[in-house]
Short mmCIF file of C-alpha atoms and ligand atoms in Angstrom, two decimals:
data_model
loop_
_atom_site.label_atom_id
_atom_site.label_comp_id
_atom_site.label_asym_id
_atom_site.label_seq_id
_atom_site.Cartn_x
_atom_site.Cartn_y
_atom_site.Cartn_z
CA MET A 1285 -183.52 87.18 -22.38
CA SER A 1286 -180.73 88.23 -24.77
CA ALA A 1287 -180.14 86.56 -27.99
CA ILE A 1288 -178.48 83.04 -28.04
CA GLU A 1289 -177.56 80.14 -30.41
CA VAL A 1290 -179.07 77.02 -30.28
CA ASN A 1291 -177.24 74.09 -31.89
CA PHE A 1292 -179.49 71.41 -33.27
CA ASP A 1293 -177.56 68.15 -33.93
CA GLY A 1294 -178.26 65.57 -36.51
CA LEU A 1295 -178.68 62.24 -34.98
CA PRO A 1296 -176.64 59.58 -36.58
CA GLY A 1297 -179.27 57.10 -38.10
CA PRO A 1298 -179.12 53.33 -37.78
CA THR A 1299 -177.83 52.76 -41.52
CA HIS A 1300 -174.79 54.93 -40.97
CA ASN A 1301 -172.26 53.11 -43.11
CA TYR A 1302 -169.24 53.70 -45.22
CA ALA A 1303 -170.45 53.41 -49.03
CA GLY A 1304 -167.92 56.07 -50.42
CA LEU A 1305 -170.66 58.10 -51.73
CA SER A 1306 -168.97 61.59 -51.59
CA VAL A 1307 -166.39 62.35 -54.54
CA GLY A 1308 -164.12 64.96 -53.20
CA ASN A 1309 -164.52 63.96 -49.72
CA VAL A 1310 -161.24 62.31 -48.77
CA ALA A 1311 -162.67 60.48 -45.75
CA SER A 1312 -165.60 59.30 -47.27
CA GLN A 1313 -163.66 57.84 -50.27
CA SER A 1314 -160.85 56.37 -48.33
CA ASN A 1315 -163.03 54.50 -45.81
CA LEU A 1316 -165.27 52.99 -48.79
CA GLY A 1317 -166.16 49.39 -47.92
CA GLU A 1318 -165.09 49.58 -44.20
CA VAL A 1319 -167.13 48.26 -41.34
CA SER A 1320 -169.33 50.90 -39.53
CA TYR A 1321 -170.69 51.21 -35.95
CA PRO A 1322 -174.03 53.11 -36.12
CA ARG A 1323 -174.55 52.62 -32.51
CA ALA A 1324 -171.58 54.13 -31.64
CA ALA A 1325 -172.09 56.72 -34.15
CA ALA A 1326 -175.26 57.93 -32.40
CA LEU A 1327 -173.70 57.67 -28.89
CA GLN A 1328 -170.83 60.01 -29.85
CA GLY A 1329 -173.25 62.28 -31.49
CA LEU A 1330 -175.31 62.09 -28.15
CA ALA A 1331 -172.37 62.49 -25.89
CA LYS A 1332 -171.36 65.60 -27.96
CA MET A 1333 -174.96 67.03 -27.50
CA ARG A 1334 -174.22 66.28 -23.61
CA ALA A 1335 -170.80 67.85 -23.56
CA VAL A 1336 -172.14 71.21 -25.18
CA MET A 1337 -175.40 71.05 -22.70
CA GLU A 1338 -172.96 70.83 -19.98
CA LEU A 1339 -171.07 74.10 -20.83
CA GLY A 1340 -174.49 75.69 -20.00
CA LEU A 1341 -175.61 76.09 -23.68
CA VAL A 1342 -179.14 75.19 -25.03
CA GLN A 1343 -178.93 72.10 -27.32
CA GLY A 1344 -181.47 70.72 -29.90
CA PHE A 1345 -181.55 67.57 -32.04
CA LEU A 1346 -182.70 66.67 -35.38
CA PRO A 1347 -183.95 63.09 -35.80
CA PRO A 1348 -182.66 61.14 -38.97
CA PRO A 1349 -185.18 60.49 -42.00
CA LEU A 1350 -186.27 56.76 -42.47
CA ARG A 1351 -183.39 55.13 -44.40
CA PRO A 1352 -183.47 53.01 -46.51
CA ALA A 1353 -185.82 55.11 -48.30
CA ALA A 1354 -187.87 53.15 -50.48
CA ALA A 1355 -189.93 56.52 -51.43
CA ALA A 1356 -186.82 57.96 -52.95
CA LEU A 1357 -186.71 54.91 -55.40
CA ARG A 1358 -190.10 54.99 -56.43
CA PRO A 1359 -189.69 57.68 -59.25
CA PHE A 1360 -186.89 55.65 -60.87
CA GLY A 1361 -189.79 52.97 -61.76
CA PHE A 1362 -189.24 50.52 -59.05
CA LYS A 1363 -192.57 49.11 -57.81
CA GLY A 1364 -194.39 47.24 -55.22
CA SER A 1365 -194.09 46.78 -51.43
CA ASP A 1366 -191.16 48.66 -49.74
CA ASP A 1367 -189.17 45.53 -49.52
CA GLU A 1368 -189.82 44.76 -53.33
CA VAL A 1369 -188.75 48.30 -54.24
CA LEU A 1370 -185.65 47.97 -52.21
CA ALA A 1371 -184.55 44.41 -53.45
CA ALA A 1372 -185.23 45.41 -57.10
CA ALA A 1373 -182.83 48.71 -56.73
CA ALA A 1374 -180.23 46.60 -54.82
CA SER A 1375 -180.15 44.02 -57.93
CA GLU A 1376 -180.59 46.58 -60.77
CA ASP A 1377 -178.70 49.51 -59.58
CA LEU A 1378 -176.75 49.19 -56.54
CA GLY A 1379 -175.00 52.56 -56.64
CA LEU A 1380 -178.70 54.04 -56.51
CA PHE A 1381 -179.59 51.73 -53.87
CA ARG A 1382 -176.77 52.82 -51.58
CA ALA A 1383 -177.52 56.55 -52.31
CA ALA A 1384 -180.87 55.45 -50.41
CA CYS A 1385 -179.36 53.93 -47.60
CA SER A 1386 -177.27 56.89 -46.59
CA ALA A 1387 -177.41 58.35 -42.96
CA SER A 1388 -176.08 61.58 -44.20
CA SER A 1389 -178.54 63.63 -42.70
CA MET A 1390 -176.63 63.49 -39.71
CA TRP A 1391 -174.52 66.31 -41.11
CA ARG A 1392 -177.06 69.06 -40.41
CA ALA A 1393 -174.91 72.05 -41.22
CA ASN A 1394 -176.17 71.00 -44.56
CA ALA A 1395 -179.66 71.10 -43.55
CA ALA A 1396 -180.30 74.62 -44.26
CA THR A 1397 -178.79 78.25 -44.39
CA VAL A 1398 -180.05 79.85 -41.49
CA LEU A 1399 -180.54 83.86 -41.44
CA ALA A 1400 -180.49 85.61 -37.93
CA ALA A 1401 -183.79 88.00 -37.31
CA PRO A 1402 -181.81 91.13 -36.72
CA ASP A 1403 -180.62 90.70 -40.69
CA THR A 1404 -183.56 89.75 -42.40
CA ALA A 1405 -186.32 92.10 -44.03
CA ASP A 1406 -188.94 91.03 -41.96
CA GLY A 1407 -187.35 90.50 -38.64
CA ARG A 1408 -188.10 86.70 -38.67
CA VAL A 1409 -185.31 84.01 -38.57
CA HIS A 1410 -185.23 82.61 -42.14
CA LEU A 1411 -184.19 78.77 -42.53
CA VAL A 1412 -183.61 78.15 -46.47
CA SER A 1413 -183.55 74.34 -46.89
CA ALA A 1414 -180.50 73.22 -48.78
CA ASN A 1415 -181.31 71.16 -52.20
CA LEU A 1416 -177.79 69.52 -51.82
CA ALA A 1417 -178.00 68.91 -55.55
CA GLY A 1418 -174.25 68.19 -55.80
CA MET A 1419 -174.77 64.77 -54.51
CA LEU A 1420 -177.42 61.91 -55.29
CA HIS A 1421 -177.67 60.73 -51.87
CA ARG A 1422 -177.74 64.00 -50.08
CA SER A 1423 -180.42 65.23 -52.53
CA PHE A 1424 -182.66 62.90 -51.32
CA GLU A 1425 -182.75 64.75 -47.85
CA ALA A 1426 -183.97 68.12 -49.26
CA ASP A 1427 -187.71 67.56 -49.20
CA GLU A 1428 -187.74 65.78 -45.94
CA THR A 1429 -185.85 68.08 -44.27
CA PHE A 1430 -187.96 70.91 -45.11
CA GLU A 1431 -190.64 69.12 -43.57
CA LEU A 1432 -188.94 68.44 -40.44
CA LEU A 1433 -187.89 72.00 -40.39
CA ARG A 1434 -191.49 73.10 -40.58
CA ARG A 1435 -192.32 70.80 -37.64
CA VAL A 1436 -189.25 71.91 -35.31
CA PHE A 1437 -189.97 75.96 -36.01
CA PRO A 1438 -194.10 75.97 -36.44
CA ASP A 1439 -194.21 79.66 -35.11
CA THR A 1440 -194.48 81.58 -38.35
CA ASP A 1441 -194.61 84.65 -36.41
CA ARG A 1442 -190.88 83.84 -35.49
CA PHE A 1443 -189.74 81.47 -38.32
CA CYS A 1444 -189.80 81.31 -42.04
CA VAL A 1445 -188.99 78.08 -43.42
CA HIS A 1446 -188.19 77.97 -47.20
CA GLY A 1447 -188.22 74.64 -49.38
CA PRO A 1448 -185.19 73.90 -51.24
CA LEU A 1449 -184.18 75.80 -54.48
CA PRO A 1450 -184.80 73.90 -57.55
CA SER A 1451 -182.49 70.86 -57.70
CA ALA A 1452 -179.77 71.63 -60.39
CA ARG A 1453 -176.02 72.16 -60.27
CA HIS A 1454 -176.64 75.55 -61.31
CA PHE A 1455 -178.10 76.15 -57.93
CA GLY A 1456 -176.17 73.63 -55.91
CA ASP A 1457 -176.83 74.82 -52.25
CA GLU A 1458 -175.23 72.96 -49.24
CA GLY A 1459 -176.60 75.23 -46.49
CA ALA A 1460 -174.95 76.91 -43.69
CA ALA A 1461 -171.65 74.80 -44.27
CA ASN A 1462 -170.85 77.59 -46.70
CA HIS A 1463 -172.41 80.52 -44.73
CA MET A 1464 -170.99 82.51 -41.78
CA ARG A 1465 -172.29 85.30 -39.55
CA LEU A 1466 -170.17 87.64 -38.10
CA ALA A 1467 -171.55 90.23 -35.58
CA ALA A 1468 -170.85 92.34 -32.46
CA SER A 1469 -173.12 89.78 -30.67
CA HIS A 1470 -175.56 87.08 -31.53
CA GLY A 1471 -178.55 89.75 -31.03
CA ALA A 1472 -177.01 92.57 -33.10
CA PRO A 1473 -177.32 92.97 -36.91
CA GLY A 1474 -174.69 90.89 -38.39
CA LEU A 1475 -172.52 90.57 -41.69
CA ASN A 1476 -173.51 87.47 -43.73
CA ILE A 1477 -170.54 85.51 -45.39
CA PHE A 1478 -171.41 83.40 -48.49
CA ALA A 1479 -168.57 81.07 -49.43
CA HIS A 1480 -169.12 79.82 -52.66
CA GLY A 1481 -167.30 77.74 -55.57
CA GLU A 1482 -167.01 78.07 -59.17
CA LEU A 1483 -166.88 75.95 -62.19
CA ARG A 1484 -163.00 75.78 -62.44
CA GLY A 1485 -162.56 72.29 -63.77
CA GLY A 1486 -160.58 70.37 -60.83
CA ALA A 1487 -161.08 66.86 -60.24
CA TYR A 1488 -163.58 67.29 -57.10
CA PRO A 1489 -166.96 69.04 -57.57
CA GLU A 1490 -167.39 72.61 -56.31
CA ARG A 1491 -170.90 72.06 -54.50
CA GLN A 1492 -172.00 75.54 -53.62
CA SER A 1493 -172.92 77.99 -56.47
CA ARG A 1494 -172.63 81.70 -56.05
CA ARG A 1495 -176.09 81.83 -57.71
CA ALA A 1496 -177.58 79.70 -54.94
CA SER A 1497 -176.20 82.02 -52.22
CA GLU A 1498 -177.71 84.67 -53.98
CA ALA A 1499 -180.96 83.15 -54.00
CA VAL A 1500 -180.96 82.35 -50.18
CA ALA A 1501 -179.88 86.05 -49.45
CA ARG A 1502 -182.92 87.19 -51.70
CA LEU A 1503 -185.29 85.03 -50.03
CA ALA A 1504 -184.45 86.09 -46.53
CA GLY A 1505 -184.30 89.72 -47.48
CA LEU A 1506 -180.93 90.61 -46.65
CA ASP A 1507 -179.49 93.86 -46.49
CA GLY A 1508 -177.11 93.95 -49.60
CA ASP A 1509 -174.32 96.04 -47.81
CA ARG A 1510 -174.01 93.57 -45.25
CA THR A 1511 -174.01 90.61 -47.48
CA LEU A 1512 -170.56 89.48 -48.79
CA TYR A 1513 -169.62 86.66 -51.12
CA ALA A 1514 -166.49 85.05 -51.14
CA LEU A 1515 -164.80 82.53 -53.58
CA GLN A 1516 -163.54 79.58 -51.78
CA ASN A 1517 -159.83 78.90 -52.67
CA GLU A 1518 -159.54 76.27 -55.42
CA ALA A 1519 -156.75 74.55 -53.42
CA ALA A 1520 -158.96 74.12 -50.58
CA VAL A 1521 -161.50 72.51 -52.41
CA GLN A 1522 -159.51 70.20 -54.51
CA ALA A 1523 -157.83 69.23 -50.94
CA GLY A 1524 -161.28 68.16 -49.89
CA ALA A 1525 -162.63 71.54 -48.18
CA PHE A 1526 -165.80 71.32 -50.50
CA HIS A 1527 -167.51 72.88 -47.41
CA ASN A 1528 -166.04 75.94 -46.21
CA ASP A 1529 -166.81 74.82 -42.62
CA VAL A 1530 -163.71 72.48 -43.05
CA VAL A 1531 -161.43 75.49 -43.18
CA ALA A 1532 -163.25 78.53 -41.50
CA VAL A 1533 -165.37 78.92 -38.36
CA ALA A 1534 -167.13 82.34 -37.26
CA ASN A 1535 -169.08 83.12 -34.02
CA ALA A 1536 -169.95 86.44 -32.95
CA ASN A 1537 -167.03 88.72 -33.62
CA VAL A 1538 -164.52 86.14 -34.04
CA LEU A 1539 -163.38 84.39 -37.47
CA LEU A 1540 -160.92 81.36 -37.07
CA ALA A 1541 -159.66 80.73 -40.71
CA HIS A 1542 -156.97 78.76 -42.61
CA PRO A 1543 -154.87 81.22 -44.70
CA GLU A 1544 -155.61 79.37 -47.51
CA ALA A 1545 -159.20 79.25 -47.19
CA PHE A 1546 -160.60 82.06 -49.66
CA ALA A 1547 -159.36 83.01 -53.14
CA ASP A 1548 -158.96 86.66 -52.07
CA PRO A 1549 -158.45 86.70 -48.21
CA ALA A 1550 -157.18 90.37 -48.44
CA ARG A 1551 -160.14 91.71 -50.16
CA LEU A 1552 -162.53 89.77 -47.77
CA TYR A 1553 -160.94 90.62 -44.53
CA GLY A 1554 -160.57 94.19 -45.67
CA ALA A 1555 -164.29 94.39 -46.19
CA LEU A 1556 -165.07 92.63 -42.88
CA ARG A 1557 -162.81 94.97 -40.74
CA GLU A 1558 -164.24 98.24 -42.36
CA ARG A 1559 -167.87 96.93 -41.36
CA LEU A 1560 -167.05 95.36 -37.87
CA PRO A 1561 -164.27 97.38 -35.96
CA ASN A 1562 -164.08 94.84 -33.03
CA LEU A 1563 -163.31 92.00 -35.19
CA HIS A 1564 -160.88 89.21 -34.36
CA ILE A 1565 -159.58 87.32 -37.60
CA VAL A 1566 -157.60 84.47 -35.88
CA GLU A 1567 -155.35 82.60 -38.46
CA THR A 1568 -153.39 79.66 -38.01
CA PHE A 1569 -149.83 79.17 -39.38
CA GLY A 1570 -147.95 76.01 -40.18
CA VAL A 1571 -151.22 73.90 -40.56
CA SER A 1572 -151.32 72.72 -44.18
CA LEU A 1573 -154.55 72.35 -46.03
CA ALA A 1574 -153.90 68.69 -45.79
CA ASP A 1575 -153.46 68.68 -42.15
CA ALA A 1576 -156.70 70.78 -41.82
CA VAL A 1577 -158.58 68.29 -43.94
CA SER A 1578 -157.43 65.17 -42.09
CA SER A 1579 -157.48 66.69 -38.37
CA TYR A 1580 -160.89 68.84 -39.16
CA LEU A 1581 -159.48 71.65 -36.87
CA PHE A 1582 -161.35 74.44 -38.28
CA ASN A 1583 -164.55 72.16 -38.22
CA SER A 1584 -164.70 72.84 -34.56
CA GLN A 1585 -167.70 74.57 -32.96
CA LEU A 1586 -166.92 77.93 -31.64
CA VAL A 1587 -169.33 78.86 -29.14
CA THR A 1588 -170.17 81.71 -26.68
CA LEU A 1589 -170.22 80.53 -23.30
CA PRO A 1590 -172.65 81.84 -20.55
CA ASP A 1591 -169.74 83.69 -19.20
CA GLY A 1592 -169.21 85.51 -22.61
CA HIS A 1593 -165.88 83.72 -23.31
CA MET A 1594 -165.54 81.39 -26.11
CA ALA A 1595 -164.68 77.69 -26.54
CA LEU A 1596 -163.90 75.65 -29.49
CA ILE A 1597 -165.41 72.36 -29.70
CA LEU A 1598 -162.82 70.01 -31.57
CA PRO A 1599 -162.71 66.62 -32.85
CA SER A 1600 -160.47 64.32 -31.05
CA ASP A 1601 -158.44 63.77 -34.14
CA VAL A 1602 -157.06 67.32 -33.48
CA LYS A 1603 -155.42 66.13 -30.59
CA ASP A 1604 -154.05 62.94 -32.55
CA SER A 1605 -152.27 65.60 -34.67
CA ALA A 1606 -149.02 67.42 -33.42
CA VAL A 1607 -149.24 70.24 -35.92
CA ALA A 1608 -153.14 71.04 -35.51
CA TRP A 1609 -152.98 70.74 -31.40
CA LYS A 1610 -149.90 73.08 -31.34
CA ALA A 1611 -152.16 75.47 -33.60
CA VAL A 1612 -154.98 75.16 -30.76
CA GLU A 1613 -152.54 75.92 -28.03
CA THR A 1614 -151.26 79.02 -29.84
CA VAL A 1615 -155.16 80.18 -30.48
CA LEU A 1616 -155.92 79.80 -26.61
CA ALA A 1617 -152.85 81.74 -25.57
CA ALA A 1618 -153.15 84.38 -28.22
CA ASP A 1619 -155.16 87.69 -27.46
CA ASN A 1620 -159.03 86.79 -28.53
CA PRO A 1621 -162.04 85.74 -26.88
CA ILE A 1622 -161.40 81.94 -27.30
CA SER A 1623 -160.48 80.81 -24.03
CA GLU A 1624 -161.38 77.05 -23.93
CA ALA A 1625 -161.03 73.96 -25.92
CA VAL A 1626 -163.62 70.96 -25.37
CA VAL A 1627 -162.51 67.61 -27.30
CA VAL A 1628 -165.13 65.17 -28.40
CA ASP A 1629 -164.97 61.88 -29.79
CA VAL A 1630 -167.09 61.92 -33.23
CA ARG A 1631 -164.74 59.20 -35.09
CA GLU A 1632 -167.62 57.58 -36.74
CA SER A 1633 -168.79 60.76 -38.47
CA MET A 1634 -165.39 61.95 -39.02
CA ARG A 1635 -164.67 58.58 -41.14
CA ASN A 1636 -167.26 60.01 -43.34
CA GLY A 1637 -166.05 63.42 -43.66
CA GLY A 1638 -168.07 65.16 -40.65
CA GLY A 1639 -166.59 66.89 -37.56
CA PRO A 1640 -168.25 68.71 -34.88
CA ALA A 1641 -169.29 71.58 -36.83
CA CYS A 1642 -170.93 69.36 -39.60
CA LEU A 1643 -173.14 67.44 -36.94
CA ARG A 1644 -174.96 70.62 -36.03
CA LEU A 1645 -177.11 73.43 -37.23
CA ARG A 1646 -176.81 76.60 -35.19
CA VAL A 1647 -180.13 78.81 -34.83
CA PRO A 1648 -179.81 82.39 -33.43
CA VAL A 1649 -182.95 83.10 -31.45
CA ASP A 1650 -184.10 85.71 -28.99
CA GLY A 1651 -186.36 84.82 -26.05
CA PRO A 1652 -189.88 84.97 -27.96
CA ALA A 1653 -188.30 82.91 -31.08
CA ARG A 1654 -186.97 80.45 -28.57
CA ALA A 1655 -190.43 79.87 -27.09
CA GLY A 1656 -191.53 79.25 -30.39
CA ILE A 1657 -189.37 76.08 -30.92
CA ASP A 1658 -191.08 72.79 -30.64
CA PRO A 1659 -189.66 71.82 -27.21
CA ARG A 1660 -189.64 68.08 -28.26
CA PHE A 1661 -186.54 68.91 -30.29
CA LEU A 1662 -184.63 70.80 -27.36
CA LEU A 1663 -182.59 68.49 -24.93
CA THR A 1664 -183.11 68.05 -21.41
CA PRO A 1665 -181.05 65.47 -19.36
CA GLU A 1666 -184.40 63.45 -19.42
CA ARG A 1667 -184.96 63.53 -23.15
CA TRP A 1668 -181.44 62.77 -23.69
CA GLN A 1669 -181.56 59.66 -21.67
CA ALA A 1670 -184.66 58.55 -23.32
CA LEU A 1671 -182.62 59.15 -26.87
CA SER A 1672 -179.80 57.29 -25.70
CA ALA A 1673 -182.03 54.28 -24.44
CA VAL A 1674 -183.77 54.01 -28.09
CA VAL A 1675 -180.06 54.11 -29.66
CA GLU A 1676 -179.14 51.18 -27.31
CA ALA A 1677 -182.00 49.28 -27.91
CA HIS A 1678 -182.40 49.71 -31.79
CA TRP A 1679 -179.18 50.81 -33.21
CA PRO A 1680 -177.51 47.85 -35.22
CA GLU A 1681 -173.76 47.54 -33.60
CA ARG A 1682 -172.17 47.06 -37.05
CA ILE A 1683 -172.82 47.14 -40.60
CA SER A 1684 -170.52 45.77 -43.42
CA PRO A 1685 -171.27 46.69 -46.63
CA ASP A 1686 -172.82 43.40 -47.73
CA ASP A 1687 -175.48 43.96 -44.63
CA LEU A 1688 -177.06 46.84 -46.62
CA VAL A 1689 -178.92 44.68 -49.06
CA ASP A 1690 -180.23 42.25 -46.02
CA PRO A 1691 -184.20 42.86 -45.65
CA GLN A 1692 -183.63 42.22 -41.54
CA LEU A 1693 -181.22 45.22 -41.52
CA TRP A 1694 -184.18 47.18 -43.25
CA ALA A 1695 -186.65 45.88 -40.76
CA GLN A 1696 -184.39 46.75 -38.00
CA ALA A 1697 -183.96 50.28 -39.24
CA ARG A 1698 -187.99 50.84 -39.35
CA ALA A 1699 -188.53 49.65 -35.81
CA ALA A 1700 -185.37 51.98 -34.81
CA HIS A 1701 -187.35 54.84 -36.62
CA ALA A 1702 -190.55 54.01 -35.01
CA ALA A 1703 -189.01 53.84 -31.62
CA LEU A 1704 -187.54 57.22 -32.04
CA GLU A 1705 -190.62 59.00 -33.10
CA ALA A 1706 -192.40 57.39 -30.36
CA VAL A 1707 -189.84 59.23 -27.95
CA ILE A 1708 -190.32 62.25 -29.89
CA ALA A 1709 -194.12 62.24 -29.48
CA ASP A 1710 -193.86 61.46 -25.92
O1 SUG B 960 -171.74 65.72 -48.09
N1 SUG B 960 -170.49 62.82 -46.29
C1 SUG B 960 -170.92 64.16 -46.02
C2 SUG B 960 -170.20 64.95 -45.23
C3 SUG B 960 -170.67 66.31 -44.77
C4 SUG B 960 -169.62 67.37 -44.01
N2 SUG B 960 -170.68 68.39 -43.95
C5 SUG B 960 -169.87 69.53 -43.52
N3 SUG B 960 -168.72 69.96 -43.86
N4 SUG B 960 -170.73 70.71 -43.07
C6 SUG B 960 -170.74 64.79 -47.56
O2 SUG B 960 -169.94 64.37 -48.24
C7 SUG B 960 -170.57 60.63 -47.13
C8 SUG B 960 -171.42 59.35 -47.02
C9 SUG B 960 -171.05 58.21 -47.75
O3 SUG B 960 -169.74 58.17 -48.40
O4 SUG B 960 -171.58 57.01 -47.42
C10 SUG B 960 -171.10 61.95 -46.87
O5 SUG B 960 -172.15 62.04 -47.30
#
């Protein structure tokens, strides 16, 4: 089997809510305090996974960790049973408590940076768990993600799963959201592009540090000649594109990018063209940074279909924006490998700043590596049905901000988590 890419989608967890936790994330901030619909969020996520499977692609999923995370609160001095810990945190430090309730693990593009086997020194796929040090609620995910990835990729002859970098702002690492790979095909040696921020004093935090990207490249043993670092454009970060995957997406030999994504696009594109002669750089014009951030046009998944063409998997919000949809039509009509647009509804995730590309972690594998993935995390129609049934039975229909402190919600979330684990173990 030739090399393919498996998309592992994060399943939105039963505590999905709008607590406005992410400073600099326009959607998260503007939906603060709104009622959320966790069951709909998970079913939308599952429908997207199904749509990708139906394109003939291999689809995986990653379950959410248990939330609220009483364990994450204990280091702050809260004691007693899990309910006692949660109740004390809710009354003494509501912000910390809310961070422990977030279902933000659904955005698995932030789980890890994945380095393809043809690019690494030892020929294994390397996954470097992200520390997500820039946001408190997201930093709680890092160790659990490391554990989960070791479970999903147990074959150490094919995969090397690294723990997160030390958790400090100096090493802020947001995983695959700030990494792109370009190559003649998934199985060919690639160019690894790390898009990073810098402390420039803007109002919104720059989450990915260059030092972290360099450490990731070092850990995987990437070839320095084929590794590029690109500074994100400050205007893009301050417009809400703190993750580069909100303004650019790459697949094989195609890069679709907003003209203002990078601080120095001419230098980056020149370096890429020099190293990859059959590269297509697809730029859109007439879409402002604000349009890009509100529609998440560039947060589409760009995937290679079994017939070799590429499809863009877009959030329905792109269809709602005349200017973004016009850009899609222009891209489809132009001379490039992108021939199809698939529209998915991931509105619950979008309202917290997560589009189709945020929801998935892409893992390039050849035949033996694919066989080394724990099959319980790969979707079949039957497993998809079983997951949907668990969600229907256990995920709360709606959560309003006050519900988060209700012990009944905590009990429901624990039952949902146990039921999901039972399906995985089956
Ligand atoms: O880290 N939202 C996420 C969205 C992540 C988007 N991921 C990518 N672009 N790859 C974040 O800001 C909101 C949670 C809240 O407000 O409750 C949140 O964490």
